[in-house]
mmCIF file of C-alpha atoms in Angstrom:
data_model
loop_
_atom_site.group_PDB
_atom_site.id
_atom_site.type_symbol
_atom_site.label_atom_id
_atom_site.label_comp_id
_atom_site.label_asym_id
_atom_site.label_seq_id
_atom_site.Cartn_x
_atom_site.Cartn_y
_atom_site.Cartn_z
ATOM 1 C CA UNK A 1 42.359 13.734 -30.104
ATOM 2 C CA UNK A 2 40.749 16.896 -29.773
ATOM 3 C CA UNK A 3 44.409 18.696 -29.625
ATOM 4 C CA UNK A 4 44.543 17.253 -33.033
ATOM 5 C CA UNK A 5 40.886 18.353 -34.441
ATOM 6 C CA UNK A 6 41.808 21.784 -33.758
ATOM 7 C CA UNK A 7 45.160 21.283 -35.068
ATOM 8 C CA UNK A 8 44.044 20.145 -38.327
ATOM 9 C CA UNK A 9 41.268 23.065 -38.534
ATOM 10 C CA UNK A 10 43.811 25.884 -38.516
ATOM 11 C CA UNK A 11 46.021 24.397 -40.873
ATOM 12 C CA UNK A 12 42.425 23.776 -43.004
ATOM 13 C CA UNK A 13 41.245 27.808 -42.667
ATOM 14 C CA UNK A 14 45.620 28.602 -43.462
ATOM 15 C CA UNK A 15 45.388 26.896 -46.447
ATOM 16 C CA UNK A 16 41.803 26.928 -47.987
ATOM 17 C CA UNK A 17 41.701 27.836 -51.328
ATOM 18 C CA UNK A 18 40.172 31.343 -51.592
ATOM 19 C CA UNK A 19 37.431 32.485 -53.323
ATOM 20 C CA UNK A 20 36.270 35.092 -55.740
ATOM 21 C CA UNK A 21 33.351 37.543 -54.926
ATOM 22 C CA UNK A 22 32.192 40.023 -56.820
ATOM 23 C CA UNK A 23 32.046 43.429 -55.733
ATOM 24 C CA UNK A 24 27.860 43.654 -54.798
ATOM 25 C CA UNK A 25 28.105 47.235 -55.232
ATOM 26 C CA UNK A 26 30.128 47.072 -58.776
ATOM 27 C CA UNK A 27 27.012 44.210 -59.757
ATOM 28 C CA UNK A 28 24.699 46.556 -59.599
ATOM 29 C CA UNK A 29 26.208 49.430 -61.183
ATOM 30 C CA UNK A 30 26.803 47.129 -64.098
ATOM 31 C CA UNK A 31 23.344 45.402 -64.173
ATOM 32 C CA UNK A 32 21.788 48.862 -64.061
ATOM 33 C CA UNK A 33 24.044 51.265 -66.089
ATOM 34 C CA UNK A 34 25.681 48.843 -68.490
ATOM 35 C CA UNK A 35 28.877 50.475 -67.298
ATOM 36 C CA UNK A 36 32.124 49.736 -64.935
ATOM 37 C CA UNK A 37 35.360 50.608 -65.693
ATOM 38 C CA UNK A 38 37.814 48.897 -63.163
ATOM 39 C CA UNK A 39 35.259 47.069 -61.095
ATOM 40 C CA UNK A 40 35.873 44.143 -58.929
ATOM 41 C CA UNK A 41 33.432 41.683 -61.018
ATOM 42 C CA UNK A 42 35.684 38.444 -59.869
ATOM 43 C CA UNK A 43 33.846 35.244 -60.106
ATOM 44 C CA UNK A 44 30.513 37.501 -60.690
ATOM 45 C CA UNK A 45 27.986 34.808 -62.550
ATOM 46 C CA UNK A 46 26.528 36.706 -65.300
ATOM 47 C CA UNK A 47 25.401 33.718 -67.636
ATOM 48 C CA UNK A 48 22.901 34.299 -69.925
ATOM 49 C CA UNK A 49 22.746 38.206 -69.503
ATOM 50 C CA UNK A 50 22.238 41.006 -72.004
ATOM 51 C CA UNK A 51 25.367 42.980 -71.821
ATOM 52 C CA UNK A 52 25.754 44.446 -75.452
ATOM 53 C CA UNK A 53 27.843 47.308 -75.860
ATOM 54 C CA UNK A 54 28.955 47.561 -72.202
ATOM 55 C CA UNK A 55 31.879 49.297 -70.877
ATOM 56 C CA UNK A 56 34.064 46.898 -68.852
ATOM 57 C CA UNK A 57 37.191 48.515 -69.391
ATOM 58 C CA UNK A 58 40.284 47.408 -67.426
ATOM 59 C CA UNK A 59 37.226 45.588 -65.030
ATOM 60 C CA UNK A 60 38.236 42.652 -63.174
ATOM 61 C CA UNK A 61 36.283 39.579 -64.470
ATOM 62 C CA UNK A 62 38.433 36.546 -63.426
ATOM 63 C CA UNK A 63 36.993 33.276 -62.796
ATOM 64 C CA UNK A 64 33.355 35.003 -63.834
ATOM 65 C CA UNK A 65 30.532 33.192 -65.711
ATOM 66 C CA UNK A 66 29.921 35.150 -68.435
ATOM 67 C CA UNK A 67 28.475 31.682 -70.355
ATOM 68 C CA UNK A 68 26.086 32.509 -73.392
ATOM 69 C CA UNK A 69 26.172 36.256 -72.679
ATOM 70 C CA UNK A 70 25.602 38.675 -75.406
ATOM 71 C CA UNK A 71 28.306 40.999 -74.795
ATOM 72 C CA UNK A 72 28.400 42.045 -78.869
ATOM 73 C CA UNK A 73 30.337 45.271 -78.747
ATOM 74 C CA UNK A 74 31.512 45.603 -75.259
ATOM 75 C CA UNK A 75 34.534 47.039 -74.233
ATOM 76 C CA UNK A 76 36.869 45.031 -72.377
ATOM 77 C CA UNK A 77 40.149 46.836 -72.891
ATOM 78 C CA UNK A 78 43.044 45.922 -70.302
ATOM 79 C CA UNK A 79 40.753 44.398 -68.765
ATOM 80 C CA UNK A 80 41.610 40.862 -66.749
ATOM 81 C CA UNK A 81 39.324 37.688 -68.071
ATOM 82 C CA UNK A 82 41.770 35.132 -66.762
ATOM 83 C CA UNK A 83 39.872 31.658 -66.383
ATOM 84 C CA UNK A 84 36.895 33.317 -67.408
ATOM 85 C CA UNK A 85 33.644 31.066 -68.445
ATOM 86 C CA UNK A 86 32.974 32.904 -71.728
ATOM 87 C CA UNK A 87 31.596 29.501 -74.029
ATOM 88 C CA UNK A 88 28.567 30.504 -76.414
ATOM 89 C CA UNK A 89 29.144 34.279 -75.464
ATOM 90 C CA UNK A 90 28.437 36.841 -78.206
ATOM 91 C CA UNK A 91 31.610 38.857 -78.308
ATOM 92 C CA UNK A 92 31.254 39.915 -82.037
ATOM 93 C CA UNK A 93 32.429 43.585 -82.542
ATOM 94 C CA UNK A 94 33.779 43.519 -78.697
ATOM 95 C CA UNK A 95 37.372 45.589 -77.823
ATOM 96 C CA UNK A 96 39.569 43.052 -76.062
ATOM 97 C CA UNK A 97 42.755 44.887 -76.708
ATOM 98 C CA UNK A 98 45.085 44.083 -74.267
ATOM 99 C CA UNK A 99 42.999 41.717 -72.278
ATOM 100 C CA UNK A 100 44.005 39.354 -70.138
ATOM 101 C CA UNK A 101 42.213 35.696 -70.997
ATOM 102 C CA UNK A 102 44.493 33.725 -70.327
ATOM 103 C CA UNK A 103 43.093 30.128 -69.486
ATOM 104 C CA UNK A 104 39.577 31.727 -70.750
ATOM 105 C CA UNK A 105 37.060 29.223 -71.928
ATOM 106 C CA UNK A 106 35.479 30.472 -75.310
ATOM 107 C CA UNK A 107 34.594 27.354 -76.930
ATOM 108 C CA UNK A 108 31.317 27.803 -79.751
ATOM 109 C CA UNK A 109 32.186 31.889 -78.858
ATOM 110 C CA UNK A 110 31.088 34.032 -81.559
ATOM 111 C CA UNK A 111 34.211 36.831 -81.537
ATOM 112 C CA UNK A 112 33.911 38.002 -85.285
ATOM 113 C CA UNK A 113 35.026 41.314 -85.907
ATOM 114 C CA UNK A 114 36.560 41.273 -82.267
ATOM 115 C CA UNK A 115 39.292 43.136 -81.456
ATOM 116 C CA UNK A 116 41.930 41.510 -79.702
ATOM 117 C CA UNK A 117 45.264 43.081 -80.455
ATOM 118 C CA UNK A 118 47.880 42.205 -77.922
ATOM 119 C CA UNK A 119 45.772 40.370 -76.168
ATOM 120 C CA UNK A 120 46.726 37.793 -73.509
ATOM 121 C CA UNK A 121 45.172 34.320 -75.115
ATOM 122 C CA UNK A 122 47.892 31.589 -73.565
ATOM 123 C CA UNK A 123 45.968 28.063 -73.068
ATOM 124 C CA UNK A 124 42.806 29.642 -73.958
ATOM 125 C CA UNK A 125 40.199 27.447 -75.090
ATOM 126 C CA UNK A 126 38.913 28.833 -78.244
ATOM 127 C CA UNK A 127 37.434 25.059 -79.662
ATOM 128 C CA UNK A 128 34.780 25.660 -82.377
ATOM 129 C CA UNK A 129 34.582 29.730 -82.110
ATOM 130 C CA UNK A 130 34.067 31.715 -84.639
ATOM 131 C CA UNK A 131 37.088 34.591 -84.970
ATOM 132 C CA UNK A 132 36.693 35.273 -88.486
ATOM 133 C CA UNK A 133 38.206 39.288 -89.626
ATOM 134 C CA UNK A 134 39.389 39.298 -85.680
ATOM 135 C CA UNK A 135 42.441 41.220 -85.409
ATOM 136 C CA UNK A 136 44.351 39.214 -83.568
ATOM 137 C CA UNK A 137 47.891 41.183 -84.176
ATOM 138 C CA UNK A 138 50.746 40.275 -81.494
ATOM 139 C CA UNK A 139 48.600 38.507 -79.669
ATOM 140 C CA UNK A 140 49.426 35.547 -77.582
ATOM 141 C CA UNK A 141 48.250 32.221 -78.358
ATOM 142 C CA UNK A 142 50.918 30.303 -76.988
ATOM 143 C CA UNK A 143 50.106 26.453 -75.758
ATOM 144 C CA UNK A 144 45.580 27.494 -76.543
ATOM 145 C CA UNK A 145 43.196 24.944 -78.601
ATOM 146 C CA UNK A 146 41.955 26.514 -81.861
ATOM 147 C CA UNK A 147 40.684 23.369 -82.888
ATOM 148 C CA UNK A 148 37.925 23.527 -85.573
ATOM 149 C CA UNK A 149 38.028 27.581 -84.748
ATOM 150 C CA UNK A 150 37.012 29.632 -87.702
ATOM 151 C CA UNK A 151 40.048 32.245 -88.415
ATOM 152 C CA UNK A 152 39.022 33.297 -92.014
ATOM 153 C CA UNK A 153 40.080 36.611 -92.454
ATOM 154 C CA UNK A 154 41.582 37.039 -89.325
ATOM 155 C CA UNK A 155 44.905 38.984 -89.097
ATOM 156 C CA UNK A 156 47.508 36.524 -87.254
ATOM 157 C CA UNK A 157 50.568 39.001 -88.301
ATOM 158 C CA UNK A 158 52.773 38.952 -85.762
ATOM 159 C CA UNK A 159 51.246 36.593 -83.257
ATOM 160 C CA UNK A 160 52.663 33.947 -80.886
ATOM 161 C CA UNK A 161 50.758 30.819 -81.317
ATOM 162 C CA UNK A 162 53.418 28.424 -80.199
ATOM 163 C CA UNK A 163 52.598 24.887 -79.599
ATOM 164 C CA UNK A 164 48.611 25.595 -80.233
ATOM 165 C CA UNK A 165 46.140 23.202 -81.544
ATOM 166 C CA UNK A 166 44.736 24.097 -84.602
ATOM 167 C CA UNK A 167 43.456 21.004 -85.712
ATOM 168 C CA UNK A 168 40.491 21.555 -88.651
ATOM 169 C CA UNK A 169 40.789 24.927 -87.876
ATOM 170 C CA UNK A 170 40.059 27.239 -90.755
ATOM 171 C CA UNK A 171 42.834 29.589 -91.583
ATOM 172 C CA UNK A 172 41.097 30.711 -95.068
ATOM 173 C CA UNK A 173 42.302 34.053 -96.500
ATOM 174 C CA UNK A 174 44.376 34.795 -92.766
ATOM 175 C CA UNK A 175 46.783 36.598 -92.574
ATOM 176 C CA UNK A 176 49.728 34.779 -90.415
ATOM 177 C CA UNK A 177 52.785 37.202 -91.580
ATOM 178 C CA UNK A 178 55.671 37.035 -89.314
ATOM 179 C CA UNK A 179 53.914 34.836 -87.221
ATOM 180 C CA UNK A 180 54.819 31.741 -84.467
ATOM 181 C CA UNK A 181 53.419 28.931 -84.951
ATOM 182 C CA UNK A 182 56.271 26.638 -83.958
ATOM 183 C CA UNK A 183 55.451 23.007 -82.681
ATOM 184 C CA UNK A 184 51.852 23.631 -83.491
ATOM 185 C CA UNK A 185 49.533 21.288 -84.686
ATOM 186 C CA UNK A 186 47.954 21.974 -87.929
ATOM 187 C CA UNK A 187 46.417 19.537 -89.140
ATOM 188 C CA UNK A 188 43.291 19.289 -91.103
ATOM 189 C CA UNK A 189 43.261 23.006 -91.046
ATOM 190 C CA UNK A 190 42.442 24.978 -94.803
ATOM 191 C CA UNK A 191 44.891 27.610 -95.985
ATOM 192 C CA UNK A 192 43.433 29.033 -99.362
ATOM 193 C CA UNK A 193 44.507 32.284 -99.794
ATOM 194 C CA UNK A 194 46.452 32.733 -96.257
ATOM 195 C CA UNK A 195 49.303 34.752 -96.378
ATOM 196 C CA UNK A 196 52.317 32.988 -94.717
ATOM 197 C CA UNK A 197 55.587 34.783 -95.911
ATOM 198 C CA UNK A 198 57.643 34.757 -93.017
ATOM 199 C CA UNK A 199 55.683 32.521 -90.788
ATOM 200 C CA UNK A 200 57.435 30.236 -88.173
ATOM 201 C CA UNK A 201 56.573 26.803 -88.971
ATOM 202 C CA UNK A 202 59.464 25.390 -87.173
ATOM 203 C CA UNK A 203 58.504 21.816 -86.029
ATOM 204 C CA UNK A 204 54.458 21.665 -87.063
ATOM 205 C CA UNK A 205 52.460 18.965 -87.721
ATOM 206 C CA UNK A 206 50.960 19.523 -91.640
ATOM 207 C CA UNK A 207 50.050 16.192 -92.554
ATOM 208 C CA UNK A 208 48.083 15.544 -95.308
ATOM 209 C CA UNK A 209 47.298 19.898 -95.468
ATOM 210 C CA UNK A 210 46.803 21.521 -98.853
ATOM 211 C CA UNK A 211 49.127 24.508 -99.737
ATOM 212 C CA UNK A 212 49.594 24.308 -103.276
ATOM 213 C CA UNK A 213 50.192 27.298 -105.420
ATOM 214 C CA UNK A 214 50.740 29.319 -102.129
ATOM 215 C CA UNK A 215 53.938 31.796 -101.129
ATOM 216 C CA UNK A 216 56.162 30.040 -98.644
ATOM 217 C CA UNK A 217 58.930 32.418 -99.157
ATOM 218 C CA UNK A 218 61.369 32.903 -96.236
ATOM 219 C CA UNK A 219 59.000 30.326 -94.276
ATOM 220 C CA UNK A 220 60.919 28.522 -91.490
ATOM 221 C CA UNK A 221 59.967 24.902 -91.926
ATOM 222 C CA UNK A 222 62.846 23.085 -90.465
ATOM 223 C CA UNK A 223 61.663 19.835 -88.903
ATOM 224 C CA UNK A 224 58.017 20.648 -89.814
ATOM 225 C CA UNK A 225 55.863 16.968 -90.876
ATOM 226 C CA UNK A 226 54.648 17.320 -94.513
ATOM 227 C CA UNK A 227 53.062 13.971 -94.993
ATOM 228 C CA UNK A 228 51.248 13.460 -97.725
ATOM 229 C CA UNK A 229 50.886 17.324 -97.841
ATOM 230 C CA UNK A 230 50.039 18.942 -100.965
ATOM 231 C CA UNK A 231 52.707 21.053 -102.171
ATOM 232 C CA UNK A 232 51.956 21.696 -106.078
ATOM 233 C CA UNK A 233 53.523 24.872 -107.444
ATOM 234 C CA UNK A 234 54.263 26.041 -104.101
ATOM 235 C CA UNK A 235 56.816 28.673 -103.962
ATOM 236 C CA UNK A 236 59.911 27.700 -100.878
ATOM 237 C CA UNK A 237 62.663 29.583 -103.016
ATOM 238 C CA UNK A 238 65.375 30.263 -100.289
ATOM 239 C CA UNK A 239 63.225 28.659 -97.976
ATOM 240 C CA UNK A 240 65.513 26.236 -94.817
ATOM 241 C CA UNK A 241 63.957 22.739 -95.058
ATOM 242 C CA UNK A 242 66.142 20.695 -93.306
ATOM 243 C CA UNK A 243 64.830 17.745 -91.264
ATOM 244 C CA UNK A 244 61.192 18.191 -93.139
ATOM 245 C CA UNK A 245 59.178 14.996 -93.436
ATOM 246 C CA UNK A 246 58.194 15.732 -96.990
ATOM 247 C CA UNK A 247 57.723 11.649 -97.496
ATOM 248 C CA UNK A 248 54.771 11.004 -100.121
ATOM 249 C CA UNK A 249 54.501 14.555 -100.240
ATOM 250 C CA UNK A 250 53.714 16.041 -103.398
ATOM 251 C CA UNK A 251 55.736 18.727 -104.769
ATOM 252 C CA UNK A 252 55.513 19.080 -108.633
ATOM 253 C CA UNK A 253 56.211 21.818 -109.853
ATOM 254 C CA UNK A 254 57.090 23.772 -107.019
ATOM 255 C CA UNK A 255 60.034 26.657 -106.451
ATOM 256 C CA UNK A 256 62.623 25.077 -104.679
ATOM 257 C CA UNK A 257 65.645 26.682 -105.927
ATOM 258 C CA UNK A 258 68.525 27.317 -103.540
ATOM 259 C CA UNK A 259 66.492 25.861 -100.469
ATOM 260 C CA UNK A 260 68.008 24.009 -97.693
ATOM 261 C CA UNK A 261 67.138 20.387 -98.148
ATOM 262 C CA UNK A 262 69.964 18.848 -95.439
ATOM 263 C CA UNK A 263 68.361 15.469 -93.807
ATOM 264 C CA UNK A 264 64.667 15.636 -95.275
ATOM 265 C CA UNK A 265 62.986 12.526 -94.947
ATOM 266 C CA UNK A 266 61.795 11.617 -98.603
ATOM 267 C CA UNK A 267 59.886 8.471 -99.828
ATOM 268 C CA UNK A 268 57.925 8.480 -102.775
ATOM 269 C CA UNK A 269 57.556 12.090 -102.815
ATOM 270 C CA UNK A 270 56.895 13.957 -106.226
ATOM 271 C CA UNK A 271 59.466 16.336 -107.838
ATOM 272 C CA UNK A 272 58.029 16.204 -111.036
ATOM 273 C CA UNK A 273 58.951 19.331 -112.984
ATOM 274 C CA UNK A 274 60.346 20.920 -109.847
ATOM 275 C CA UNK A 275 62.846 23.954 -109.217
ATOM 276 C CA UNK A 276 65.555 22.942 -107.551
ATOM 277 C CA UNK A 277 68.332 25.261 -108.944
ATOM 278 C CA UNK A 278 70.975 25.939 -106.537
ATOM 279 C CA UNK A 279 69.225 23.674 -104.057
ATOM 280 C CA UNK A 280 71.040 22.226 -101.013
ATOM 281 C CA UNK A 281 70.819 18.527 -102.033
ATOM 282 C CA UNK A 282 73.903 17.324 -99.531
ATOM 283 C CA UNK A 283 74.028 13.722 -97.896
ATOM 284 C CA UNK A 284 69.859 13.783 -99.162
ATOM 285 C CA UNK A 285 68.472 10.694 -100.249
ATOM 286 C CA UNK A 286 65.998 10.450 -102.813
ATOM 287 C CA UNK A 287 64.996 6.906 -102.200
ATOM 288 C CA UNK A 288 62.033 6.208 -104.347
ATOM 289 C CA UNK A 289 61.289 9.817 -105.358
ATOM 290 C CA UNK A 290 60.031 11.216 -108.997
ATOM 291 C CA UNK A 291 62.541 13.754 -110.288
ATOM 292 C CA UNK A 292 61.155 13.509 -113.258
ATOM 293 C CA UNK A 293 61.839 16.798 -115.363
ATOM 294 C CA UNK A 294 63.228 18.291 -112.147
ATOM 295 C CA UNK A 295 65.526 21.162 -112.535
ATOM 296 C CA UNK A 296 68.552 20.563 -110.678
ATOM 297 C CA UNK A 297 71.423 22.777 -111.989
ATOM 298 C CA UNK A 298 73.587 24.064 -110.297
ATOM 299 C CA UNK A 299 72.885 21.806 -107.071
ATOM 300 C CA UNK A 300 74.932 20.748 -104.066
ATOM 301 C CA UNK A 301 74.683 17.159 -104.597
ATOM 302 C CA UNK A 302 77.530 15.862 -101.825
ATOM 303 C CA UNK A 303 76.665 12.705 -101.356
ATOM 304 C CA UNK A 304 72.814 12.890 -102.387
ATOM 305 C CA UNK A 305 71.577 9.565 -102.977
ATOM 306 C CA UNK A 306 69.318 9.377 -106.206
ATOM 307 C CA UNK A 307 69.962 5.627 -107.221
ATOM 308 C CA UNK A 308 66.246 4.430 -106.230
ATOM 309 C CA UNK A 309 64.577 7.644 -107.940
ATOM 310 C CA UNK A 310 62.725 7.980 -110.858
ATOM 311 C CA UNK A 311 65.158 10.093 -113.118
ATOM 312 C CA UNK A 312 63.748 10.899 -116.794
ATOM 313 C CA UNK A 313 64.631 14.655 -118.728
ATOM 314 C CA UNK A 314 65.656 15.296 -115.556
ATOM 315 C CA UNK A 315 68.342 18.317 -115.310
ATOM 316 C CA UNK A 316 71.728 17.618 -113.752
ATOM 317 C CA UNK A 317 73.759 20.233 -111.940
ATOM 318 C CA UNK A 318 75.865 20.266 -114.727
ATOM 319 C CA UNK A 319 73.134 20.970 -117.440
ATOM 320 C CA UNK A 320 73.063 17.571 -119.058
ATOM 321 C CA UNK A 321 69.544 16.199 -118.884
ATOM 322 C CA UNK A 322 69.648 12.748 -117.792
ATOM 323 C CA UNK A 323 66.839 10.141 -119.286
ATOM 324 C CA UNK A 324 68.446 7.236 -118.091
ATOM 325 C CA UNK A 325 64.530 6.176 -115.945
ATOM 326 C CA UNK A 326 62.214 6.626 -119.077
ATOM 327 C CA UNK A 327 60.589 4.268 -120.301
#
């Protein structure tokens, strides 16, 4: 037996998990000087302190408790904040180009202003912070919760934010330009004013969101849930929609000439006075669906099923306006 007690002690010290200690020395240089570039700060507890403007450039600060810390225009460039307690911290103003946060905690953060261009943001929890005029260009938010996050202003362009939650997040006035936000959950979130031309919507969840009167030109949206969104005057010309949800989804008005409309999912969706010139209509059925005054010359129509739609001065591909559904 006590063969085995010593046994079971090695393997216990071979395996233990190790810990992170901060560099005493590097502490006190920063606690003292406000300053230390590429100091061993790992797992340093630092909650609650006055840090503003301090120069932590390319520092290591992994696993460190920086939790309600006003660290307002710090400089963090390069510098490695993975798994990093940084809820409630001040951060407004701060350089975090570059950084690495991934698997950070910044939930109720204030990082307005906040620089955080190419920054490493993957599973980051950013629930309820405030990252409004950020610059968040190329940075990666791939798999992190922006739930209820404030991103007005913020420039997106660029960005990975893959499979994120953005769930009542505000996206006011954001600029999301060329950016991923594939298989992301959206949600609740506001879009007035957010520039989206070339975003990657592939697969995201936008039920119920408002986007009328907004650009959605060259937008990937294939497979993306529209439910119930609202779509009014929205402009999708030459936009590929196949396999969008767009059921009860209303559309009036909108640009969808020459779009890609193969296998949408339509029920009582509105396409009241709506573009569809040169549209994609193929093997798409309107079951149920208000085409009423829709503009469909010059559609493909293969085997489009409009039998159950509302059809009244409704334009045909071939010109003829049909008014066959008024009453």
């Amino acid at each position: 037996m006590r063969y085995i007690s010593v046994i079971l002690f090695s393997l216990a010290t071979l395996i233990a998990v190790p810990s992170f200690s901060a560099d005493k020395a590097h502490l006190k240089q920063l606690l003292e000087t406000n300053e230390c570039k590429s100091c061993d700060l790992s797992g340093a507890n630092l909650k609650g302190k006055n840090l503003i403007e301090a120069n932590l450039e390319d520092a290591n600060l992994s696993n460190a408790n920086l939790r309600n810390t006003n660290i307002s225009g710090a400089n963090f460039g390069a510098s490695n904040l993975n798994n990093a307690n940084l809820n409630g911290a001040d951060l407004s103003g701060s350089n975090l180009k570059e950084a690495n946060l991934d698997n950070a905690k910044l939930g109720m953060a204030n990082l307005t202003n906040a620089n955080l261009e190419n920054a490493y943001l993957g599973q980051a929890n950013f629930r309820g912070a405030n990252l409004s005029y950020s610059n968040l260009y190329k940075a990666n938010l791939y798999n992190a919760d922006l739930s209820l996050a404030n991103l007005s202003n913020a420039n997106l362009s660029n960005a990975n934010i893959g499979s994120a939650s953005l769930q009542g997040t505000n996206l006011d006035g954001a600029n999301l330009t060329k950016a991923n936000l594939s298989y992301s959950n959206l949600q609740g979130s506001t879009f007035n004013n957010t520039d989206l031309i070339g975003t990657d919507l592939t697969a995201t969840k936008l039920i119920e969101v408002e986007l009328s009167g907004m650009d959605l030109r060259f937008t990937k949206l294939t497979s993306a849930n529209l439910l119930k969104a609202k779509l009014r005057q929205v402009n999708l010309s030459g936009s590929d929609l196949s396999k969008v949800n767009f059921a009860l989804a209303d559309l009036s008005d909108a640009n969808l000439s020459y779009t890609n409309l193969n296998f949408v999912t339509i029920g009582a969706t509105n396409f009241n006075g709506t573009n569809l010139i040169g549209a994609d209509l193929r093997k798409t059925n309107f079951r149920r669906a208000n085409l009423s005054g829709a503009n469909l010359t010059s559609a493909k129509m293969g085997k489009a099923d409009l039998s159950h739609s509302v059809i009244c001065g409704t334009i045909l591909p071939d010109k003829k306006i049909d008014n066959s559904g008024c009453n």
